[in-house]
Amino acid sequence: MSRTPIESRLHQLHEQLAGQGSGELASYIPQLSAANPDWFGLATTTVDGKAYCAGNSGLEFSIQSVSKPFVYAMALVDRGEDYVLDHVGIEPTGDPFNAVTLSAASGKPLNPMVNAGAIVTSTLVEGKDHRARAERIRDGLSRFAGRELSIDENVARSERDTSDRNRAISYLMKGAGSLEIDVEDALSCYIAQCSVLINAVDLSVMAATLASGGRNPLSNEQVVPPELISPVLTIMSTCGMYDGAGEWMYRVGLPAKSGVSGAIMAVLPNQLGIAAWSPPLDRHGNSVRGVKAMELLSDDLDLHVYFPTGASQSPIRRVTSSQVVRARTGRTPREQEILSTHGNQLRIVELQGSISLLGAQEVVEGIADTSTSESAGWLVLDVRQVAEFHPGALKIVNEALVALVESGVEVAVVETQHAGGRRSPQSWRVRMDRDRDLVLQRFEDELILAECGAMPTPGVLVELGECQILATLTSEQLAVVAGLLSFADHSQGEVLVASGDRPTGISWLLSGEVDLLVPVESLIDSTRLRGIGPGAVFGELTMVNDGFDRASAVTTQPTRIAFLSTHRWDQLELDEPDLASAMLRGLAELLAGRQRRMLELLESMAETQF
Ligand code: GLN
């Protein structure tokens, strides 16, 4: 299979940088100085779970300091933000990772990305002793990686034997009161944390988990809550590359974290996790090849988080009204007329895409128009095509909707079952519905009631002369038709026509309601094409052809039907040509009306650019 564009870039970068010989292996942890300086792995994982890699991307190495942001996230989960901020600062040091620097005023470590802050942070995760905390950390890192990770005891032992500097920092912090537990216990847990084994692909998945709001794109587990992502990424941006952080943000522009084993991970929020691993380090303790690879990749694909993205798509997909778009329900000619004349009071606003704060402003202006129409009105806000709302945007749209409701507008939001992003049914402060057709039907009913003072109760009995196709007949002609009809009362749930059957005649609903259902292949159930009520007809195409229709007709309540068999219709055409042609004219008008509505619908769709 040919390589994807990102995959081939990883291979190109690998080829380009593999011969690059500068940098020193970390020597203060003997086990790390045994690394092969040629090792070089690259990997990326997208938030939709596609992983690509090049080079030694399957070789394991100890995670070292790249663990720090993840453990910081765990501490935030376990202790809450206030507690954690109380113990570890968030200011960059400008000093090397192992500097003996504490806040002069409080004795607190300056940030959780340097050793001092990381040692304290690992004491903050939940666990009754250092072993339990180390296990909680190993387990947490495994969830970020989406597989069970283990601790390399050789690395841990090697680091423990040579930890004098970290031990010194810890005693200093203990003395200053910022480390609250025994120094050896604290070191033990911290060293276990640094010795967890991962490979470059794992690291890209871990970064992708940060990129996708804390949800692991492979396992789909929500490892940490989305609210913790911006704090963690912020600290990675300012402190993740130690005293090289400023230059890194300038050149690469991605929140990142490095470690002395030669690993670097970078996060492109909402899109991608990137990992590079190669043991030789620069003077800041960052992988030489890793930094170079990330610089080149970011430059090539403009990954800098502050890269201007330009104008985005309009969040408004379509604004229409029930003059054009209607519920798939049966309406008498009088009701249709009311909707055609006054339907602009029922507005339908369809949104699309990712809604930013700016987009929300446009939405608010779009829906505000609804309240300026002559009566209070109705608004259906269809957000089924919205991929995501920025939380602030959602807040603003909600406020506008609440204001509309307070001004007397009936508002309903139509939302899908599986709304993306952080939206949930609870996100809406106004009424939320899943079925747009039913909301439209209810609002249309209310509009018709408001306009003509009578509710179009489906149960009501209509005269033959009020029925579709028959409305223009004279009373003499109606009497002739009536003589050919058979009348039947059906109870709720009767199948009048099964899907795929030919209707054996024309049926007029005198009362009740019938749902016309079409089987939909992708669904187990059939879907409602439309519901029809008193005065409506089905099987009418048998007047001109065999009337074959994929829809089935099922009563949804006790229903009275007037039925004209195809056989009798054929006879009527022979015996009463004038009457038959009057009825065919009625059919033509019915079809012309449907056609007109269809064209209006198409026009309203063409107005919006897709
Ligand atoms: N375990 C290492 C140490 O404490 C981690 C440092 C690093 O990766 N920068 O020195």
XYZ file of C-alpha atoms and ligand atoms in Angstrom:
620
model
C 0.000 0.000 0.000
C 1.302 3.456 -0.775
C 2.201 5.709 2.112
C -0.065 8.475 3.343
C 1.327 12.022 3.116
C 2.166 12.111 6.824
C 3.702 8.657 6.737
C 5.977 9.521 3.835
C 7.062 12.706 5.635
C 8.049 10.643 8.673
C 10.152 8.395 6.446
C 11.733 11.380 4.691
C 12.603 12.989 8.014
C 14.040 9.746 9.257
C 16.230 9.399 6.205
C 17.305 13.019 6.330
C 18.259 13.025 10.027
C 19.490 9.467 10.633
C 23.085 10.409 9.680
C 23.052 13.448 11.948
C 25.767 12.678 14.506
C 25.753 15.428 17.136
C 24.518 15.263 20.722
C 25.551 13.395 23.855
C 23.964 10.420 25.583
C 22.738 11.069 29.119
C 25.537 9.771 31.276
C 24.373 10.452 34.799
C 22.024 7.474 34.617
C 24.435 4.649 33.604
C 21.691 2.579 32.007
C 20.893 5.425 29.582
C 24.509 5.824 28.482
C 24.342 2.266 27.186
C 21.917 3.370 24.472
C 22.812 3.129 20.800
C 23.197 6.707 19.501
C 21.809 5.636 16.116
C 18.407 4.708 17.491
C 15.818 6.946 15.945
C 12.052 6.458 15.846
C 9.226 8.728 14.702
C 5.482 8.264 15.110
C 2.255 10.227 14.871
C -1.279 9.345 15.929
C -4.302 11.350 14.869
C -7.242 12.013 17.166
C -9.273 9.657 14.984
C -6.843 6.883 15.806
C -4.610 6.575 12.731
C -1.023 5.809 13.693
C 1.997 6.182 11.408
C 5.629 5.541 12.174
C 9.162 5.342 10.799
C 12.509 4.042 12.051
C 12.915 2.373 15.461
C 9.362 3.148 16.471
C 8.791 -0.213 18.185
C 11.914 -0.200 20.388
C 11.223 0.439 24.054
C 12.914 3.110 26.143
C 12.249 4.574 29.588
C 9.781 7.432 29.497
C 11.768 9.672 31.884
C 10.540 13.260 32.059
C 7.935 12.831 29.321
C 5.896 11.213 32.117
C 5.670 14.543 33.952
C 2.682 16.165 32.221
C 0.688 12.923 32.487
C 1.410 12.543 36.183
C 0.554 16.210 36.658
C -2.834 15.480 35.051
C -3.301 12.523 37.428
C -2.505 14.735 40.426
C -5.069 17.269 39.208
C -7.656 14.482 38.936
C -6.825 13.047 42.362
C -6.381 16.254 44.378
C -8.066 19.050 42.469
C -6.480 22.156 40.998
C -6.291 24.280 44.175
C -4.441 21.655 46.133
C -1.956 20.979 43.349
C -1.318 24.685 42.682
C -0.715 25.102 46.381
C 2.154 22.630 46.220
C 3.756 23.241 42.809
C 4.002 26.507 40.841
C 3.443 27.091 37.143
C 6.262 29.488 36.241
C 9.051 28.585 33.808
C 12.491 28.421 35.449
C 14.837 29.335 32.644
C 17.120 26.814 34.371
C 18.072 23.252 33.412
C 15.690 20.413 34.295
C 17.720 19.303 37.281
C 18.347 22.780 38.691
C 18.235 23.255 42.426
C 15.791 26.139 42.183
C 12.783 26.766 44.394
C 10.575 29.792 44.784
C 12.435 32.198 47.064
C 9.245 33.257 48.780
C 7.512 29.926 49.395
C 10.127 27.237 48.931
C 7.748 25.659 46.394
C 9.119 24.076 43.231
C 8.609 26.453 40.314
C 6.784 24.115 37.914
C 5.905 20.430 37.505
C 8.082 19.904 34.417
C 11.444 20.316 36.158
C 12.624 17.554 38.479
C 11.863 19.449 41.705
C 8.223 20.016 40.751
C 7.826 16.535 39.290
C 9.097 14.882 42.488
C 6.469 16.746 44.524
C 3.773 16.128 41.890
C 4.262 12.373 42.012
C 3.649 12.477 45.790
C 0.265 14.094 45.113
C -1.328 11.246 43.178
C -3.637 8.960 45.103
C -2.091 6.004 46.956
C -1.463 4.976 50.555
C 2.319 4.594 50.113
C 4.981 5.056 47.428
C 4.297 1.608 45.985
C 0.584 2.291 45.573
C 1.330 5.680 44.015
C 3.862 4.161 41.615
C 1.265 1.591 40.608
C -1.382 4.295 40.135
C 1.112 6.140 37.902
C 2.066 3.026 35.902
C -1.609 2.266 35.419
C -2.438 5.868 34.468
C 0.381 6.038 31.909
C -0.862 2.724 30.480
C -4.306 4.234 29.962
C -2.774 7.178 28.124
C -0.869 4.722 25.922
C -3.784 2.342 25.496
C -1.770 -0.722 26.514
C -0.350 -2.231 29.689
C 3.080 -0.673 30.352
C 5.769 -2.057 32.649
C 8.588 -0.627 34.729
C 12.198 -1.307 33.709
C 13.797 -2.350 37.010
C 17.335 -1.988 35.611
C 16.755 1.637 34.715
C 15.084 2.261 38.070
C 18.005 0.694 39.990
C 20.521 2.567 37.888
C 18.806 5.873 38.556
C 18.322 5.149 42.277
C 22.055 4.570 42.689
C 22.919 7.879 41.062
C 20.120 10.090 42.310
C 22.188 12.350 44.486
C 21.139 15.491 42.753
C 17.429 14.665 42.929
C 17.978 13.564 46.528
C 19.570 16.924 47.300
C 16.662 18.809 45.729
C 14.243 16.661 47.696
C 15.944 17.316 51.031
C 15.909 20.988 50.253
C 12.189 20.848 49.550
C 11.607 18.744 52.647
C 13.428 21.387 54.663
C 11.372 24.154 53.066
C 8.179 22.235 53.846
C 7.155 21.811 50.210
C 7.824 18.062 50.192
C 5.614 16.572 52.869
C 6.716 12.914 52.866
C 9.900 10.949 53.411
C 12.579 11.764 50.818
C 13.410 8.157 49.912
C 9.724 7.293 49.493
C 9.220 10.292 47.243
C 12.273 9.408 45.141
C 11.254 5.791 44.904
C 7.905 6.632 43.333
C 9.371 9.313 41.061
C 12.085 6.950 39.800
C 9.553 4.196 39.113
C 7.548 6.751 37.131
C 10.596 7.693 35.015
C 11.409 4.010 34.365
C 8.136 3.071 32.700
C 8.875 1.550 29.287
C 7.247 2.885 26.132
C 8.044 3.057 22.427
C 7.613 5.925 19.979
C 4.195 4.719 18.835
C 2.974 4.560 22.472
C 4.233 8.076 22.976
C 2.371 9.365 19.912
C -0.824 7.761 21.249
C -0.251 9.393 24.634
C 0.222 12.758 22.916
C -2.880 12.128 20.786
C -4.836 11.490 23.992
C -3.882 14.992 25.120
C -4.746 16.287 21.634
C -8.200 14.748 21.736
C -9.443 16.209 24.999
C -8.170 13.393 27.223
C -9.807 10.577 25.262
C -7.467 7.866 24.044
C -8.169 7.613 20.290
C -7.349 3.894 20.193
C -9.087 2.571 23.303
C -11.659 5.381 23.351
C -11.253 5.614 27.102
C -11.676 9.086 28.585
C -8.443 8.980 30.558
C -8.679 12.443 32.118
C -11.513 14.974 31.931
C -11.337 17.494 29.050
C -11.095 20.441 31.470
C -7.586 19.317 32.448
C -6.216 19.494 28.929
C -5.651 23.241 28.701
C -3.822 23.439 32.064
C -1.555 20.554 31.090
C -0.846 21.831 27.569
C -0.179 25.329 28.898
C 2.497 24.074 31.252
C 3.991 21.975 28.465
C 4.137 25.117 26.281
C 5.876 27.252 28.861
C 8.046 24.692 30.670
C 8.014 21.402 28.740
C 11.338 21.918 26.952
C 13.034 23.364 30.068
C 15.368 26.288 29.341
C 14.894 25.581 25.617
C 11.142 26.240 25.885
C 11.192 29.757 24.413
C 13.149 28.757 21.344
C 10.986 25.660 20.963
C 7.717 27.591 21.017
C 9.192 30.073 18.567
C 10.353 27.451 16.078
C 7.967 24.529 16.527
C 5.030 26.188 18.254
C 3.514 23.074 19.834
C 3.095 22.174 23.500
C 5.698 19.490 24.066
C 7.693 17.490 26.591
C 11.138 15.946 26.391
C 13.023 13.408 28.481
C 16.667 12.359 28.975
C 16.127 9.032 27.252
C 15.839 11.078 24.046
C 12.065 11.187 23.726
C 10.001 14.197 22.720
C 6.270 14.361 22.325
C 4.368 17.281 20.839
C 0.642 17.921 20.743
C -1.306 19.595 17.958
C -4.555 20.218 19.851
C -7.635 18.529 18.405
C -5.609 16.927 15.625
C -2.415 15.058 16.242
C 0.081 13.600 18.678
C 3.696 13.477 17.488
C 6.559 11.492 19.003
C 10.259 11.406 18.244
C 12.887 9.344 20.006
C 16.649 9.358 19.576
C 19.011 9.192 22.571
C 21.710 11.848 21.771
C 20.824 15.074 23.621
C 21.586 18.768 23.229
C 22.751 20.976 26.110
C 19.147 21.403 27.372
C 18.705 17.637 27.608
C 16.426 17.500 24.546
C 16.942 14.965 21.755
C 18.927 16.548 18.926
C 17.253 14.561 16.150
C 13.893 14.859 17.881
C 14.037 18.668 18.013
C 15.199 18.868 14.408
C 12.507 16.473 13.185
C 9.774 18.420 14.930
C 11.091 21.762 13.625
C 11.107 20.463 10.063
C 7.678 18.841 10.332
C 6.099 21.903 11.908
C 7.649 24.164 9.301
C 6.579 21.915 6.439
C 2.956 21.550 7.557
C 2.548 24.872 9.405
C 1.717 23.142 12.670
C 2.427 26.155 14.896
C -0.597 26.584 17.173
C -0.667 30.311 16.417
C -0.656 29.849 12.677
C -3.587 31.961 11.403
C -6.296 29.656 10.093
C -8.238 32.268 8.118
C -11.969 32.511 7.621
C -14.083 29.538 8.482
C -17.301 28.225 6.984
C -20.531 29.992 7.890
C -22.226 28.212 10.781
C -25.623 28.818 9.183
C -26.450 26.132 6.682
C -29.926 27.299 5.829
C -32.663 29.559 7.143
C -36.119 28.607 6.012
C -39.693 28.622 7.244
C -42.733 26.411 7.189
C -43.833 28.255 4.073
C -41.287 25.982 2.427
C -40.302 23.184 4.766
C -43.107 21.295 6.480
C -43.671 18.310 8.675
C -44.395 15.134 6.774
C -47.925 15.089 8.012
C -51.319 15.200 6.383
C -52.755 18.671 6.086
C -56.159 19.658 4.771
C -56.160 22.183 1.915
C -57.229 24.899 4.387
C -54.341 24.056 6.687
C -51.916 24.064 3.760
C -53.164 27.503 2.832
C -52.620 28.809 6.359
C -49.081 27.476 6.353
C -48.399 29.006 2.935
C -49.621 32.415 4.080
C -48.437 32.553 7.666
C -45.684 29.941 7.717
C -42.960 32.601 7.943
C -43.759 32.797 11.656
C -42.306 29.316 12.048
C -38.637 29.598 11.245
C -36.180 26.783 10.817
C -32.506 27.597 11.249
C -30.047 24.854 10.367
C -26.475 25.057 11.652
C -23.380 23.246 10.468
C -19.720 22.559 11.182
C -17.631 23.673 14.087
C -19.119 26.669 15.831
C -16.588 29.163 17.108
C -17.237 32.181 19.277
C -17.386 34.328 16.155
C -19.713 31.846 14.463
C -21.995 31.938 17.496
C -22.341 35.682 17.009
C -23.604 35.048 13.474
C -26.023 32.428 14.779
C -27.332 34.819 17.407
C -27.995 37.455 14.723
C -29.640 34.813 12.531
C -32.044 33.619 15.178
C -32.762 37.112 16.530
C -34.617 37.852 13.274
C -37.271 35.382 14.357
C -38.547 37.632 17.101
C -39.019 40.576 14.732
C -41.728 38.835 12.692
C -45.273 40.005 13.339
C -46.274 37.511 16.020
C -44.219 35.881 18.716
C -43.437 32.968 16.460
C -41.770 29.611 16.567
C -38.139 28.671 16.077
C -36.658 25.291 15.326
C -32.859 25.308 15.669
C -31.526 22.246 13.912
C -28.002 21.474 15.172
C -27.752 17.937 13.843
C -25.019 18.922 11.360
C -22.934 20.695 13.977
C -19.681 18.867 14.662
C -18.797 20.880 17.714
C -19.637 23.970 19.666
C -16.855 25.889 21.332
C -18.059 25.961 24.989
C -18.227 29.768 24.946
C -20.143 29.666 21.667
C -22.650 27.230 23.151
C -23.113 29.554 26.100
C -23.837 32.530 23.845
C -26.294 30.620 21.644
C -28.055 29.333 24.758
C -28.390 32.857 26.128
C -29.944 34.048 22.866
C -32.395 31.135 22.871
C -33.431 31.762 26.475
C -34.000 35.437 25.623
C -36.226 34.377 22.709
C -38.243 32.085 24.965
C -38.653 34.918 27.448
C -39.945 37.167 24.679
C -42.644 34.582 23.951
C -41.125 32.619 21.061
C -41.602 28.846 21.150
C -38.134 27.364 20.716
C -36.953 23.820 20.116
C -33.420 22.595 19.455
C -33.179 19.489 17.312
C -30.167 17.412 18.272
C -28.922 13.965 17.242
C -28.582 11.067 19.603
C -24.811 11.060 19.384
C -23.845 14.694 19.360
C -20.135 15.241 18.994
C -17.725 17.022 21.269
C -18.772 18.160 24.685
C -22.447 18.573 23.827
C -24.957 16.606 25.803
C -28.722 16.911 26.208
C -27.951 18.875 29.364
C -26.076 21.419 27.287
C -29.316 23.052 26.193
C -31.209 25.473 28.367
C -34.275 25.306 26.111
C -36.389 22.380 24.956
C -34.431 19.759 23.049
C -35.929 17.181 20.668
C -34.531 14.331 18.630
C -37.247 14.151 15.966
C -37.408 17.265 13.857
C -40.493 16.136 11.986
C -42.532 15.779 15.158
C -41.399 19.187 16.451
C -42.383 20.770 13.140
C -45.750 19.062 13.237
C -46.406 20.310 16.772
C -45.345 23.876 15.969
C -47.390 23.871 12.736
C -50.421 22.717 14.734
C -49.876 25.598 17.152
C -49.473 28.067 14.300
C -52.649 26.849 12.580
C -54.510 27.026 15.876
C -53.261 30.569 16.465
C -54.308 31.644 12.973
C -57.707 30.017 12.613
C -58.701 29.278 16.174
C -59.341 25.558 15.656
C -56.966 22.704 16.268
C -56.600 20.278 13.393
C -57.448 17.257 15.522
C -56.633 14.169 13.489
C -59.667 12.343 14.860
C -62.151 14.801 13.404
C -64.519 13.580 10.724
C -64.418 15.360 7.360
C -66.963 15.358 4.560
C -66.085 13.743 1.238
C -66.155 17.199 -0.363
C -63.280 18.321 1.851
C -61.036 15.518 0.670
C -58.058 15.768 -1.672
C -58.923 15.152 -5.356
C -62.676 15.485 -4.586
C -62.707 19.106 -3.377
C -63.760 20.626 -6.718
C -66.555 18.158 -7.552
C -70.193 19.281 -7.656
C -72.565 17.806 -5.100
C -74.144 15.637 -7.844
C -70.730 14.267 -8.796
C -69.892 13.670 -5.120
C -73.086 11.672 -4.724
C -72.069 9.448 -7.650
C -68.632 8.858 -6.140
C -70.168 8.198 -2.703
C -72.300 5.450 -4.232
C -69.195 3.596 -5.437
C -67.276 3.806 -2.166
C -67.059 1.237 0.562
C -66.610 2.597 4.079
C -64.651 0.852 6.799
C -63.564 1.623 10.358
C -60.060 0.471 11.229
C -58.571 0.215 14.680
C -55.147 1.483 15.632
C -52.124 -0.394 14.264
C -53.806 -1.991 11.237
C -51.669 -2.454 8.166
C -53.812 -1.172 5.299
C -51.148 -1.633 2.648
C -48.032 -3.694 3.274
C -44.751 -2.418 1.858
C -44.200 -3.762 -1.641
C -47.893 -4.603 -2.196
C -49.858 -2.900 -4.915
C -52.675 -0.834 -3.464
C -55.960 -2.290 -4.712
C -57.620 1.124 -4.867
C -57.783 4.695 -3.609
C -58.277 5.387 0.095
C -59.548 8.639 1.584
C -59.169 9.264 5.304
C -62.405 10.601 6.737
C -61.017 10.552 10.264
C -57.998 9.268 12.155
C -54.421 9.095 10.996
C -52.291 6.859 8.803
C -48.499 6.723 8.743
C -46.872 6.040 5.407
C -43.675 4.147 6.160
C -40.761 3.260 3.936
C -38.329 0.489 4.731
C -34.817 1.870 5.099
C -32.031 -0.563 4.476
C -29.612 0.781 7.025
C -32.235 0.815 9.757
C -33.964 -2.073 11.366
C -37.166 -0.107 11.511
C -38.874 1.588 8.664
C -38.900 5.334 8.637
C -41.946 7.569 8.587
C -42.324 9.115 5.144
C -45.267 11.146 6.303
C -48.338 10.913 8.438
C -51.615 11.754 6.780
C -54.817 12.898 8.409
C -58.494 13.515 7.575
C -59.086 14.626 4.002
C -55.845 13.070 2.747
C -55.614 10.305 0.202
C -53.277 7.390 -0.438
C -53.115 4.849 -3.237
C -54.188 7.701 -5.535
C -51.634 6.723 -8.188
C -53.756 3.665 -9.028
C -55.911 6.205 -10.909
C -53.184 6.554 -13.559
C -50.934 3.502 -13.232
C -50.566 0.455 -11.055
C -49.842 2.692 -8.099
C -46.860 0.668 -7.033
C -45.253 2.289 -4.020
C -42.646 1.065 -1.587
C -44.486 2.624 1.318
C -46.742 0.736 3.655
C -49.793 2.364 5.269
C -50.462 1.781 8.957
C -53.178 3.368 11.113
C -51.891 5.164 14.198
C -55.359 5.567 15.723
C -58.950 4.512 14.979
C -59.442 5.590 11.388
C -62.413 5.747 9.026
C -61.568 5.112 5.383
C -63.582 5.619 2.213
C -62.268 3.195 -0.391
C -62.682 3.179 -4.155
C -61.392 -0.042 -5.696
C -59.286 0.169 -8.862
C -61.895 -1.944 -10.529
C -64.660 0.562 -9.756
C -62.446 3.490 -10.755
C -61.819 1.831 -14.144
C -65.556 1.381 -14.545
C -66.196 5.023 -13.548
C -63.750 6.214 -16.202
C -65.806 4.365 -18.819
C -69.277 5.276 -17.513
C -68.700 8.843 -16.294
C -65.933 10.415 -18.402
C -66.699 13.985 -17.190
C -66.592 12.991 -13.540
C -63.446 10.948 -14.118
C -61.690 13.852 -15.806
C -62.743 16.199 -12.960
C -61.155 13.746 -10.528
C -58.040 13.428 -12.706
C -57.804 17.228 -12.651
C -57.986 17.007 -8.854
C -55.159 14.480 -8.926
C -53.132 16.718 -11.239
C -53.575 19.641 -8.856
C -52.502 17.521 -5.924
C -49.386 16.377 -7.766
C -48.669 19.898 -9.038
C -48.838 21.173 -5.456
C -46.405 18.509 -4.320
C -44.117 19.339 -7.219
C -44.195 23.054 -6.403
C -43.276 22.369 -2.800
C -40.474 20.075 -3.897
C -39.020 22.763 -6.173
C -39.231 25.362 -3.425
C -37.397 22.969 -1.184
C -34.705 22.396 -3.780
C -34.365 26.136 -4.319
C -33.980 26.777 -0.633
C -31.271 24.141 -0.545
C -29.483 25.575 -3.574
C -29.346 28.964 -1.833
C -26.985 27.537 0.727
C -23.519 26.562 -0.357
C -22.450 23.146 0.626
N 14.674 10.555 35.718
C 15.314 11.699 35.191
C 15.862 12.584 36.305
O 15.201 12.769 37.289
C 14.354 12.474 34.374
C 14.951 13.743 33.837
C 14.588 13.997 32.435
O 14.079 13.144 31.716
N 14.852 15.190 31.976
O 16.941 13.116 36.211
